[in-house]
CSV table of C-alpha atoms in Angstrom, one decimal:
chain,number,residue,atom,x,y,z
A,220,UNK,CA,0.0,0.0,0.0
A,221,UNK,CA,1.6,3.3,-1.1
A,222,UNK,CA,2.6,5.4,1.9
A,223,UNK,CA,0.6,8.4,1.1
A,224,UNK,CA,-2.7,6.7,1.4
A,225,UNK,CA,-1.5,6.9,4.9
A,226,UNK,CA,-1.0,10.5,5.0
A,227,UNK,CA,-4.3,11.3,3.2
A,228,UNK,CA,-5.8,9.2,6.3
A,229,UNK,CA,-4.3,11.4,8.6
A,230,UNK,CA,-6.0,14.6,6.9
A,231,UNK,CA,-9.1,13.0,6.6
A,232,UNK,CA,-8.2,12.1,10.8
A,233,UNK,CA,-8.2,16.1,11.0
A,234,UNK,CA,-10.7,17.1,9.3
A,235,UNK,CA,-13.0,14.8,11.2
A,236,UNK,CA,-11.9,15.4,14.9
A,237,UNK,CA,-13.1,18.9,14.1
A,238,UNK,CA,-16.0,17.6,12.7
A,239,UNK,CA,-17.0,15.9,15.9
A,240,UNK,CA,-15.1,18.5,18.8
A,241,UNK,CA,-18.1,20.3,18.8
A,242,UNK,CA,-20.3,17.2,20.1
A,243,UNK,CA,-17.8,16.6,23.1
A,244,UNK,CA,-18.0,20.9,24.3
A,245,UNK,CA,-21.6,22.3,23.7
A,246,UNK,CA,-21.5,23.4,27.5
A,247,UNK,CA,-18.4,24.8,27.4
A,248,UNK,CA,-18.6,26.6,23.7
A,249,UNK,CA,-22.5,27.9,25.2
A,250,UNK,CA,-21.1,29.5,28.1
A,251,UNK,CA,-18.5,31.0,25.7
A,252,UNK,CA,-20.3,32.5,22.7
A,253,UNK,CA,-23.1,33.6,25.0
A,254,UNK,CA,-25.6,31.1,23.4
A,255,UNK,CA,-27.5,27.9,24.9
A,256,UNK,CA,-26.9,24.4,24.0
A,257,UNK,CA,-29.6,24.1,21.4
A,258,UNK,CA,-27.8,26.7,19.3
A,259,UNK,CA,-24.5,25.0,19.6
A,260,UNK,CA,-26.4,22.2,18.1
A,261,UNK,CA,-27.4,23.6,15.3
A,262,UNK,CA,-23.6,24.4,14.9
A,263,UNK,CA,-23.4,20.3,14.2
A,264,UNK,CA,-26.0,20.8,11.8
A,265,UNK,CA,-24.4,23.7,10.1
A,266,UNK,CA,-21.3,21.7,9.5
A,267,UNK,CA,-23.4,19.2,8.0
A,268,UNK,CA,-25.2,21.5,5.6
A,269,UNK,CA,-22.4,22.6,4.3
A,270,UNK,CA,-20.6,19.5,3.7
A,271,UNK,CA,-23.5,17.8,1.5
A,272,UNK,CA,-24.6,21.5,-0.3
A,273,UNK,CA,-21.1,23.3,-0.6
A,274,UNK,CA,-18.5,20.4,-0.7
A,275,UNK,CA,-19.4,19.5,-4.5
A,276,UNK,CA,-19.2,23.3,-5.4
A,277,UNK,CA,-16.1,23.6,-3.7
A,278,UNK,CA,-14.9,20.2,-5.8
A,279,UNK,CA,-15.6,21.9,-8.6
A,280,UNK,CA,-13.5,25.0,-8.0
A,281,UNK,CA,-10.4,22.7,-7.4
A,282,UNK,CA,-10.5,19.6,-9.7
A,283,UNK,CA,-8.7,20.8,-12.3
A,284,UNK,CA,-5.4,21.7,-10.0
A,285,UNK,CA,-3.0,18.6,-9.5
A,286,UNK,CA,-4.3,16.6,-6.9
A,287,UNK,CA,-1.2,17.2,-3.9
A,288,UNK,CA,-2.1,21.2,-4.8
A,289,UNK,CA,-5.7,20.7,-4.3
A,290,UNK,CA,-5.4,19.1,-1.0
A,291,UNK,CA,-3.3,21.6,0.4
A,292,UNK,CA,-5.7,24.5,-0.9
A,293,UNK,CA,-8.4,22.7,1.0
A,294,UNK,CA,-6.0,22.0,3.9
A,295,UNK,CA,-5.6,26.2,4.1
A,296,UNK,CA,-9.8,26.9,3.7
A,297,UNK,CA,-10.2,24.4,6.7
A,298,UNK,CA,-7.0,26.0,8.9
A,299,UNK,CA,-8.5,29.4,8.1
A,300,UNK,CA,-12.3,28.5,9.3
A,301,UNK,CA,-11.1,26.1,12.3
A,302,UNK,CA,-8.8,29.1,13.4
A,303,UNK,CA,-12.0,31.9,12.8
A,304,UNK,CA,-13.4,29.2,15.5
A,305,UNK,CA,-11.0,29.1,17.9
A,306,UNK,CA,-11.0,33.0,17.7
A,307,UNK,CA,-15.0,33.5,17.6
A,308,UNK,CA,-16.0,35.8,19.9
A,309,UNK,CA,-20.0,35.5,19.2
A,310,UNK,CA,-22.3,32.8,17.3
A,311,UNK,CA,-22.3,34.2,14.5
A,312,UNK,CA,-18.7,33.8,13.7
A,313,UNK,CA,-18.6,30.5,15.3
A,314,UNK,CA,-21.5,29.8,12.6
A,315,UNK,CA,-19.4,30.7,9.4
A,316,UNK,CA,-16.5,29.3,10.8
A,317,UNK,CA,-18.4,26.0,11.0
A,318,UNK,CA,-19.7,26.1,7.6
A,319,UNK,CA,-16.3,27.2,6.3
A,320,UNK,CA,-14.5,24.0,7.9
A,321,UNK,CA,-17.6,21.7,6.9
A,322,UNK,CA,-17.4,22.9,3.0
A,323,UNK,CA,-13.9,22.0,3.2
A,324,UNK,CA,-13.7,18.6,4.4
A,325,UNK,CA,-16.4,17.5,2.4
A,326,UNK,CA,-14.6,18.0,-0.8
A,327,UNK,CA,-11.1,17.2,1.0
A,328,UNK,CA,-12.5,13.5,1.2
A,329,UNK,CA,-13.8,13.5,-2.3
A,330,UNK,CA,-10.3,14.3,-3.5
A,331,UNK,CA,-8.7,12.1,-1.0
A,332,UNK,CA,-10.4,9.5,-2.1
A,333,UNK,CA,-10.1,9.9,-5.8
A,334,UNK,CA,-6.3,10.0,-5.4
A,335,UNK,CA,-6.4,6.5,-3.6
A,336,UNK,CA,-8.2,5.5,-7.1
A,337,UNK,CA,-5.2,6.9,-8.8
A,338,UNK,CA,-2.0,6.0,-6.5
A,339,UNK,CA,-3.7,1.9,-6.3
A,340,UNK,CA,-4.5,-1.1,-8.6
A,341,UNK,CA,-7.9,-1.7,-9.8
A,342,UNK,CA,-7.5,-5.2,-7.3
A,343,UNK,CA,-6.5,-3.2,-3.8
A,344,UNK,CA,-8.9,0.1,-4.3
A,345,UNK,CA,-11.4,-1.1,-2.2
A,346,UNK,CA,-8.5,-1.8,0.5
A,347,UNK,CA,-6.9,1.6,0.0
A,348,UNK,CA,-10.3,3.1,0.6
A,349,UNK,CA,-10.1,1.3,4.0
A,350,UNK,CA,-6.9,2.7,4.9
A,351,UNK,CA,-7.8,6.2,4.3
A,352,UNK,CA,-11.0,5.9,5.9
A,353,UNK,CA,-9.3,4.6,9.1
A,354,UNK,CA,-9.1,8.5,9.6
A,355,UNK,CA,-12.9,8.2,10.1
A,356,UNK,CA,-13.3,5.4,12.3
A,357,UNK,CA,-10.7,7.0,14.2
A,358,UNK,CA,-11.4,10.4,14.6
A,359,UNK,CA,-14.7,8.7,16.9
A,360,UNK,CA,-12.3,6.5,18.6
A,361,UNK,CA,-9.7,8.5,19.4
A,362,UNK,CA,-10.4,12.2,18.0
A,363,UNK,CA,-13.7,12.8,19.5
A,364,UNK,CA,-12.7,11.9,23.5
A,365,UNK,CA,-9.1,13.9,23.2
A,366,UNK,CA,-10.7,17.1,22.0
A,367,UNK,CA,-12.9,16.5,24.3
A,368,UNK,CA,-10.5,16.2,26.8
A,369,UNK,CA,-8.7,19.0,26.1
A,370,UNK,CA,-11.9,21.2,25.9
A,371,UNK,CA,-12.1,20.3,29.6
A,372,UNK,CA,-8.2,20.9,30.7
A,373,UNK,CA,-7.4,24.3,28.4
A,374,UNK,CA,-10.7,25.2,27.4
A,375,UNK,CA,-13.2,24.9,24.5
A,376,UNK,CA,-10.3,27.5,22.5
A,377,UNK,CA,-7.6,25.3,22.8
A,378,UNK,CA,-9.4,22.2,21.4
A,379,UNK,CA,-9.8,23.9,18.0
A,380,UNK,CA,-6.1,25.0,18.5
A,381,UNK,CA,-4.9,21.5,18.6
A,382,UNK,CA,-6.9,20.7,15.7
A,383,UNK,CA,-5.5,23.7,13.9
A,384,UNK,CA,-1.9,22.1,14.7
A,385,UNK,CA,-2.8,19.0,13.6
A,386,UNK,CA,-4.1,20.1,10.4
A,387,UNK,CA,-0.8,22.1,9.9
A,388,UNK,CA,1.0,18.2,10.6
A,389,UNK,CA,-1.4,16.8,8.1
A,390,UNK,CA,-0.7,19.3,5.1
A,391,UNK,CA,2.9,19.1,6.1
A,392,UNK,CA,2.7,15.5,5.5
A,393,UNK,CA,0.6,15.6,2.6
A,394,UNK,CA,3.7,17.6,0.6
A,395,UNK,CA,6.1,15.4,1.7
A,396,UNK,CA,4.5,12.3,1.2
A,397,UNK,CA,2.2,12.7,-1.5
A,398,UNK,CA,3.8,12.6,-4.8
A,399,UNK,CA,3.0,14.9,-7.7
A,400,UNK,CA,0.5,14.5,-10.2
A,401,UNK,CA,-1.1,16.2,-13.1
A,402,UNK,CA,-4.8,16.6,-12.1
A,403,UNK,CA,-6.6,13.6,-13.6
A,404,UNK,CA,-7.6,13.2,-17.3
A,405,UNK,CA,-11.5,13.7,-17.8
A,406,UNK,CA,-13.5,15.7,-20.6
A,407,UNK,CA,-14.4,18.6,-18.5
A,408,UNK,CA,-17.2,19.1,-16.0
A,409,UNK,CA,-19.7,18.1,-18.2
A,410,UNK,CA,-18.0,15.0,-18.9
A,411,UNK,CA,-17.8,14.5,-15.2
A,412,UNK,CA,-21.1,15.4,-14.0
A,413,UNK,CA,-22.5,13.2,-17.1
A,414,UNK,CA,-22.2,10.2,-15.3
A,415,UNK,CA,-24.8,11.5,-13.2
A,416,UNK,CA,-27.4,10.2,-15.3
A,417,UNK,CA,-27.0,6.7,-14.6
A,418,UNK,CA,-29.5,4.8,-13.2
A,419,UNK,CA,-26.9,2.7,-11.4
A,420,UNK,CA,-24.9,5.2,-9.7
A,421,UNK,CA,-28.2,6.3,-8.2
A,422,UNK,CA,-28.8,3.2,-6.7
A,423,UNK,CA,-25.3,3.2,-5.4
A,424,UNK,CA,-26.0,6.6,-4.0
A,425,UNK,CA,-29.1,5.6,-2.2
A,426,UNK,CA,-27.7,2.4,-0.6
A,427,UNK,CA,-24.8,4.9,0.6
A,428,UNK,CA,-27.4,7.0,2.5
A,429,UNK,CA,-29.6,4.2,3.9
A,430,UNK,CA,-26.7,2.8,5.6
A,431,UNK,CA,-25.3,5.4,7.1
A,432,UNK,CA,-28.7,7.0,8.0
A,433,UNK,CA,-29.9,3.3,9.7
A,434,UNK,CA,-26.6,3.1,11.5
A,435,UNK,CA,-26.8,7.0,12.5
A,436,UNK,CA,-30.3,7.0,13.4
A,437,UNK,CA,-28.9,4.7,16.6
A,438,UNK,CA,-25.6,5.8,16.9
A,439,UNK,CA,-26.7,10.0,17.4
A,440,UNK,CA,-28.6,8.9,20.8
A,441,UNK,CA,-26.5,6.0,22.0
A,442,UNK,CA,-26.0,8.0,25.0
A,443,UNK,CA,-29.1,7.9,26.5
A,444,UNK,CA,-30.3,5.0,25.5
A,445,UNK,CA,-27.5,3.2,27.4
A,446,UNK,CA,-28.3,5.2,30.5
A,447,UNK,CA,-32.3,5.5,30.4
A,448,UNK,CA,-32.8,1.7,29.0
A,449,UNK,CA,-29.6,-0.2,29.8
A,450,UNK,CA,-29.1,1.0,33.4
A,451,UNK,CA,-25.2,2.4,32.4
A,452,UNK,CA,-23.9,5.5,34.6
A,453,UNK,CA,-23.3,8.3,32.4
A,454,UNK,CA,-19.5,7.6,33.3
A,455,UNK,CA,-19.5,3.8,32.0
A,456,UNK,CA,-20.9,5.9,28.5
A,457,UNK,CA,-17.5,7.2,26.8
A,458,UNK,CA,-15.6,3.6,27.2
A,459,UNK,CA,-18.7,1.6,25.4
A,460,UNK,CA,-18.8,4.6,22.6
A,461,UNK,CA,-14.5,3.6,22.7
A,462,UNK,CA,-15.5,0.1,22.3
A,463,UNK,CA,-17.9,1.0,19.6
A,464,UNK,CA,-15.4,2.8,18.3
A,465,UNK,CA,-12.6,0.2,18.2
A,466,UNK,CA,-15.2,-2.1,16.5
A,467,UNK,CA,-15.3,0.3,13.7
A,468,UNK,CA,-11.6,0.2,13.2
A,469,UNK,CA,-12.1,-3.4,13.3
A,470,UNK,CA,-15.1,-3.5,11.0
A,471,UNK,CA,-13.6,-0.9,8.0
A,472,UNK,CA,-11.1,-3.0,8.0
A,473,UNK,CA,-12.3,-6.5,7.2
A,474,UNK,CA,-14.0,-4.8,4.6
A,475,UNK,CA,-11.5,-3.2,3.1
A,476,UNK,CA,-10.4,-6.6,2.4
A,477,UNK,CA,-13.6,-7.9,0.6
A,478,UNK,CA,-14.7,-5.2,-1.1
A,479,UNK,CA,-13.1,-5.2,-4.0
A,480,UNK,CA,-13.9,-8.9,-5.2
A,481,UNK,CA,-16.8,-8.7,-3.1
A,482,UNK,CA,-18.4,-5.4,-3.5
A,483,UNK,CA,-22.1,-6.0,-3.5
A,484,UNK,CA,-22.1,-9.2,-1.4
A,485,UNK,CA,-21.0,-7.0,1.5
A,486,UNK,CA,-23.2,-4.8,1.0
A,487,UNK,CA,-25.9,-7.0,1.6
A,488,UNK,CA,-24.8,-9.1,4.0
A,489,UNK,CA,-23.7,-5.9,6.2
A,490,UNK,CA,-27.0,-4.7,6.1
A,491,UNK,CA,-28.8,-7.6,6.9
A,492,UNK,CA,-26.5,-8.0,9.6
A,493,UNK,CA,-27.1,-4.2,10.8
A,494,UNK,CA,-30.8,-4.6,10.3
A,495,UNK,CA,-30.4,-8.0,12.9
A,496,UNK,CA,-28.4,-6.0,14.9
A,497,UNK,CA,-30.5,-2.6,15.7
A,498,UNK,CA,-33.9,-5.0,15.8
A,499,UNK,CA,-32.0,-7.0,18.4
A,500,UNK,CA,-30.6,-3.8,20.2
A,501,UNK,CA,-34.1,-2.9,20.7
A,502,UNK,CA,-35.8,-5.5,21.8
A,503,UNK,CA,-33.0,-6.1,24.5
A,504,UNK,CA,-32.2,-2.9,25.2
A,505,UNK,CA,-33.0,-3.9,28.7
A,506,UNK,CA,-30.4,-6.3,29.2
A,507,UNK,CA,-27.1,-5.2,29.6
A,508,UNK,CA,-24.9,-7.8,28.1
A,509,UNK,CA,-26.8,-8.4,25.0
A,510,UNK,CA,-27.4,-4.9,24.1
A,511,UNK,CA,-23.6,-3.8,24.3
A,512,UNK,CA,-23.3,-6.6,22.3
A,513,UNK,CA,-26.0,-5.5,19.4
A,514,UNK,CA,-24.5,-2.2,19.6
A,515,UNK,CA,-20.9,-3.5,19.0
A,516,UNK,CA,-22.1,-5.1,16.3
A,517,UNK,CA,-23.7,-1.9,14.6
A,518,UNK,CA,-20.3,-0.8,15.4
A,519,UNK,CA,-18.9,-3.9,13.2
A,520,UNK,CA,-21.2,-3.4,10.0
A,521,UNK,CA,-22.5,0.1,10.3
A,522,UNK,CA,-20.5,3.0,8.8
A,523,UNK,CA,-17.8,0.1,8.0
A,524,UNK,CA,-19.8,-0.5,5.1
A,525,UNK,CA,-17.4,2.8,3.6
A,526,UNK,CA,-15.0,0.8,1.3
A,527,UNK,CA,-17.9,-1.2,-0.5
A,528,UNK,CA,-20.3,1.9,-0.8
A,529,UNK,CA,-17.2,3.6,-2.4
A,530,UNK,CA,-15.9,0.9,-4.9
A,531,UNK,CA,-19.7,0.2,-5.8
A,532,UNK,CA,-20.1,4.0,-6.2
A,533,UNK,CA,-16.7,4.1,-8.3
A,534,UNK,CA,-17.2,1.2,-10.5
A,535,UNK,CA,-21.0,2.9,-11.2
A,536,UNK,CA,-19.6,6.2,-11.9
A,537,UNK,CA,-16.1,6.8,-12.3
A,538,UNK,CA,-13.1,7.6,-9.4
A,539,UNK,CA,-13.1,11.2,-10.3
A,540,UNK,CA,-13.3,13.9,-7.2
A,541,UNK,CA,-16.8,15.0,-8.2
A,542,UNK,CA,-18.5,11.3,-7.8
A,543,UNK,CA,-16.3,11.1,-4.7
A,544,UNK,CA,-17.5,14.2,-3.0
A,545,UNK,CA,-21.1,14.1,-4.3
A,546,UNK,CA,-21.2,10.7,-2.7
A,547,UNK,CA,-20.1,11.7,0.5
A,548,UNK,CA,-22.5,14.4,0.7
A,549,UNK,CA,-25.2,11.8,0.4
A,550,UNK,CA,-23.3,9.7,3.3
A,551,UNK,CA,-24.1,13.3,5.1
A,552,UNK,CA,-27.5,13.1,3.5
A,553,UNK,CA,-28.0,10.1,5.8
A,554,UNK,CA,-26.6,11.5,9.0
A,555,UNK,CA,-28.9,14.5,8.7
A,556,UNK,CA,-32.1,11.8,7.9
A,557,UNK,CA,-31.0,9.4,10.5
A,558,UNK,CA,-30.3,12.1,13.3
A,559,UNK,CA,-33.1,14.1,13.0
A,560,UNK,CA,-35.9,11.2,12.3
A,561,UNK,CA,-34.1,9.9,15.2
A,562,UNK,CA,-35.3,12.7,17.3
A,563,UNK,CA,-38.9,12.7,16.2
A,564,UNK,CA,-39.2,8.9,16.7
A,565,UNK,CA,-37.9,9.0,20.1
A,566,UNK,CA,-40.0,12.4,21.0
A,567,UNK,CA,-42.9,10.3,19.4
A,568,UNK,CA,-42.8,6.6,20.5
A,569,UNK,CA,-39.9,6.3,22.9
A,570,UNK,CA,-35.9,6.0,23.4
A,571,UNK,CA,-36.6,2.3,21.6
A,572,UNK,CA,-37.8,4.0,18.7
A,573,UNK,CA,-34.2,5.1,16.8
A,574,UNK,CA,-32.9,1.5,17.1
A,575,UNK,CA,-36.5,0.1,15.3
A,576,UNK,CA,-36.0,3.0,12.9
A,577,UNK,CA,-32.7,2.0,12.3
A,578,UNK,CA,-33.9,-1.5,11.1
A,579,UNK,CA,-36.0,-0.4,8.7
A,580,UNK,CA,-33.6,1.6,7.2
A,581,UNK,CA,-31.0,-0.8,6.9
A,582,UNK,CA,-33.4,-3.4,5.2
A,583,UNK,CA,-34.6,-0.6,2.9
A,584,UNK,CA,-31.5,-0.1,2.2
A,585,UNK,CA,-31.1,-4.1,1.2
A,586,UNK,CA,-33.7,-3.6,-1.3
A,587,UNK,CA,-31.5,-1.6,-3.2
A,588,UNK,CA,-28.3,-4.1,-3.2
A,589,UNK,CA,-30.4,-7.4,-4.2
A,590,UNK,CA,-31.8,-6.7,-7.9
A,591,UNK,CA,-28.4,-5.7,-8.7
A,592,UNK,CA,-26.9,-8.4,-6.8
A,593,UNK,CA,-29.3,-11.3,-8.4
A,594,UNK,CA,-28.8,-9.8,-11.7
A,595,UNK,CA,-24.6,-10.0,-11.4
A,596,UNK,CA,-24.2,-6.3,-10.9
A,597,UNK,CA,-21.2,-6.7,-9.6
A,598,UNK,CA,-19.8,-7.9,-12.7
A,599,UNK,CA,-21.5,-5.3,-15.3
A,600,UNK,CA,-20.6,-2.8,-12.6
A,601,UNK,CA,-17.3,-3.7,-12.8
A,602,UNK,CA,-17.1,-3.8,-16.7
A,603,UNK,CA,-19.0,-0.7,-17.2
A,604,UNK,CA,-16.1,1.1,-14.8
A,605,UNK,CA,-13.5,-0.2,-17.6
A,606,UNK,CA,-15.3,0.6,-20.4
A,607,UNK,CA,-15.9,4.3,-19.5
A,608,UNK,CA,-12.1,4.2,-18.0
A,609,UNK,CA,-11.0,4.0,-21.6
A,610,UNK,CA,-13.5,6.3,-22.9
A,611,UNK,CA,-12.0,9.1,-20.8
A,612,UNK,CA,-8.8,8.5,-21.2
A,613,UNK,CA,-8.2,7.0,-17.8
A,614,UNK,CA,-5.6,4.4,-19.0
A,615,UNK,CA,-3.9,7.1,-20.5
A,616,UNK,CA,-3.8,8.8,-17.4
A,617,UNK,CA,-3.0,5.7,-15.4
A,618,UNK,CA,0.1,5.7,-17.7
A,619,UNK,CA,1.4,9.0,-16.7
A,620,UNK,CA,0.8,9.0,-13.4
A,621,UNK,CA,3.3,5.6,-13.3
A,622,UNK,CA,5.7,8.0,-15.7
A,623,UNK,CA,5.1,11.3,-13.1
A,624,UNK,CA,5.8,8.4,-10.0
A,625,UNK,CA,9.1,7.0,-11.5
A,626,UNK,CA,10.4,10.3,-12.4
A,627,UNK,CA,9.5,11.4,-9.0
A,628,UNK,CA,10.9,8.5,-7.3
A,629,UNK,CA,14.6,9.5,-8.7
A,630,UNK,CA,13.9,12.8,-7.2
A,631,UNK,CA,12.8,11.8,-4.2
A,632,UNK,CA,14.3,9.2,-2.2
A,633,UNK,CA,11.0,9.8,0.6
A,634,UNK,CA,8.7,8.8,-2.5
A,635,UNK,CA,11.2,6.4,-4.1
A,636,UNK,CA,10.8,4.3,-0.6
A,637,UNK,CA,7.2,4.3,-0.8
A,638,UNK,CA,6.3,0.6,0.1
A,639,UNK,CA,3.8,-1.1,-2.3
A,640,UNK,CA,0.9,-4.0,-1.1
């Protein structure tokens, strides 16, 4: 695996522990911007907004530059709004600054990931995907309770300070490590956003949101569930949402490793298994050793699903930053469905009612997978990804980028050592 899928993990890493610091400080960010903690909510919101609605737009405005250049334009728009946070003195500011940081990620992960489709074989994409959305999985396991953490010692401030330095590590690495590239061949944004009309890639894109919005609608009120069904103390909380967490890490992982020959299989399979999973978290909610172990498996084939959405998404489209970003703003599609439906249900029929919800989302979200599955989509999906390969030149591309890495690697002895799976 080349060494700067690594380093595009780490920015992803960033960009989502500020995605989440919010969550782990509403009290303390209240008390300082003068607001109450249903405003800082809607800062969580706000971030979310802006990653599904701006992120393409932003895409757009940067595809053209070579990939390592476009990642560290993005890596200055989200130092500039994560330090306008750390140096907001009312809502208001904290409000752009939010949106700023949220447009930013969003189409730093669509580039991200369209560089792993670049710097990989066709056979190991799925598995790069993995690696560089580690960086998700742990940003909740590891980036969400430090900034928390620091929030507490230093001050809500200094939690987006230590993002800000890590993000400054992050594009440091990213021009060290990632190697340079002409921006990818395509026909122009019309050529790119022409795949758009494909019923296929609309299916893809749906299955992406019902996932993440089953797995969300749970996930967003874990907390009190575990305390005001399960009988947890609020303290005994944070280490089940590290264990949840960990299985994530786990989880991405394994599938990583499938989803390339396996692409639609997993999907299915992981959304039976999260549909099993949330039914059976709800109807023993009540129990405590059961229902830690439902919601560690959510935490096994929920949001882990990421490589196989991605490669299905890919192979339906192409790997190009636009399909990359627009599909991650329907993965924030789902948050914002399974979050907020998640609130209703529970203000409506009870703290049981997310987890139920979650079910039927996830076996929705089947229904999409098992036409194509039982009519070898994988296959056509796979074939149609070749075919419009060569019609835009990607093999061409493919070729230079292999020219740009050689020459580069006699430049560079840091590239030249990169180590390859």
């Amino acid at each position: 695996m080349p060494r700067a899928v690594y380093v595009l993990a780490l920015g992803i890493f960033a960009m989502v522990t500020s995605e989440f610091a919010v969550a782990g400080l509403m009290p303390q960010m209240a008390a300082g911007l003068h607001a109450t903690v249903p405003q800082i909510g809607y800062l969580i919101t706000a971030f979310a907004a802006a990653m599904a609605a701006g992120g393409p737009l932003l895409t757009v405005a940067v595809m053209k530059l070579p990939p390592r250049t476009a990642l560290l334009v993005l890596f200055a728009v989200f130092l500039a709004g994560n330090v306008l946070a750390a140096t907001a003195t009312g809502y208001g500011t904290m409000l752009v600054a939010r949106i700023v940081t949220g447009v930013a990620s969003q189409a730093f992960f669509g580039v991200a990931l369209s560089l792993c489709a670049r710097l990989t074989r066709p056979e190991i994409r799925g598995r790069a995907v993995a690696v560089a959305m580690n960086g998700l999985m742990l940003g909740t396991l590891l980036g969400l309770p430090l900034s928390t953490l620091i929030g507490e010692r230093l001050g809500w401030r200094a939690a987006f300070w230590a993002v800000s330095v890590l993000a400054v590590a992050a594009a440091a690495a990213t021009l060290a490590g990632v190697p340079r590239l002409d921006p990818a061949p395509s026909g122009g944004l019309r050529a790119e956003a022409g795949v758009f009309a494909r019923p296929r890639l609309w299916r893809a894109l749906a299955t992406s949101t019902l996932v993440i919005g089953a797995t969300f609608s749970a996930f967003s009120y874990f907390n009190p569930i575990l305390t005001g069904l399960t009988g947890f103390s609020a303290g005994a909380v944070p280490l089940l949402l590290i264990a949840y967490g960990a299985a994530t890490v786990v989880g991405n992982t394994v599938v990583g490793r499938l989803a390339d020959r396996y692409t639609l299989p997993v999907l299915a399979v992981g959304l039976l298994l999260n549909a099993l999973f949330l039914a059976g978290f709800a109807v023993l909610a009540g129990a405590p050793v059961p229902a830690v172990a439902c919601m560690l498996g959510v935490g096994l084939v929920g949001v882990t699903m990421n490589p196989a959405m991605v490669t299905r998404v890919q192979r339906a489209g192409n790997a190009g930053p636009l399909v990359n970003t627009v599909h991650s703003s329907f993965i924030t599609l789902g948050v914002i469905i399974g979050s907020s439906v998640g609130a209703v249900a529970i203000d409506t029929w009870g703290l049981r009612a997310p987890l139920w919800l979650g079910a039927a989302l996830a076996a929705t979200g089947l229904l999409t997978v098992l036409p194509e599955l039982r009519g070898g989509g994988a296959a056509e999906g796979a074939a149609q990804g070749v075919t419009q390969g060569a019609a835009q030149g990607v093999t061409q591309g493919a070729a230079q980028d292999a020219a740009q890495e050689a020459a580069q690697d006699v430049r560079n002895p840091l590239t030249s050592a990169l180590p390859t799976d």
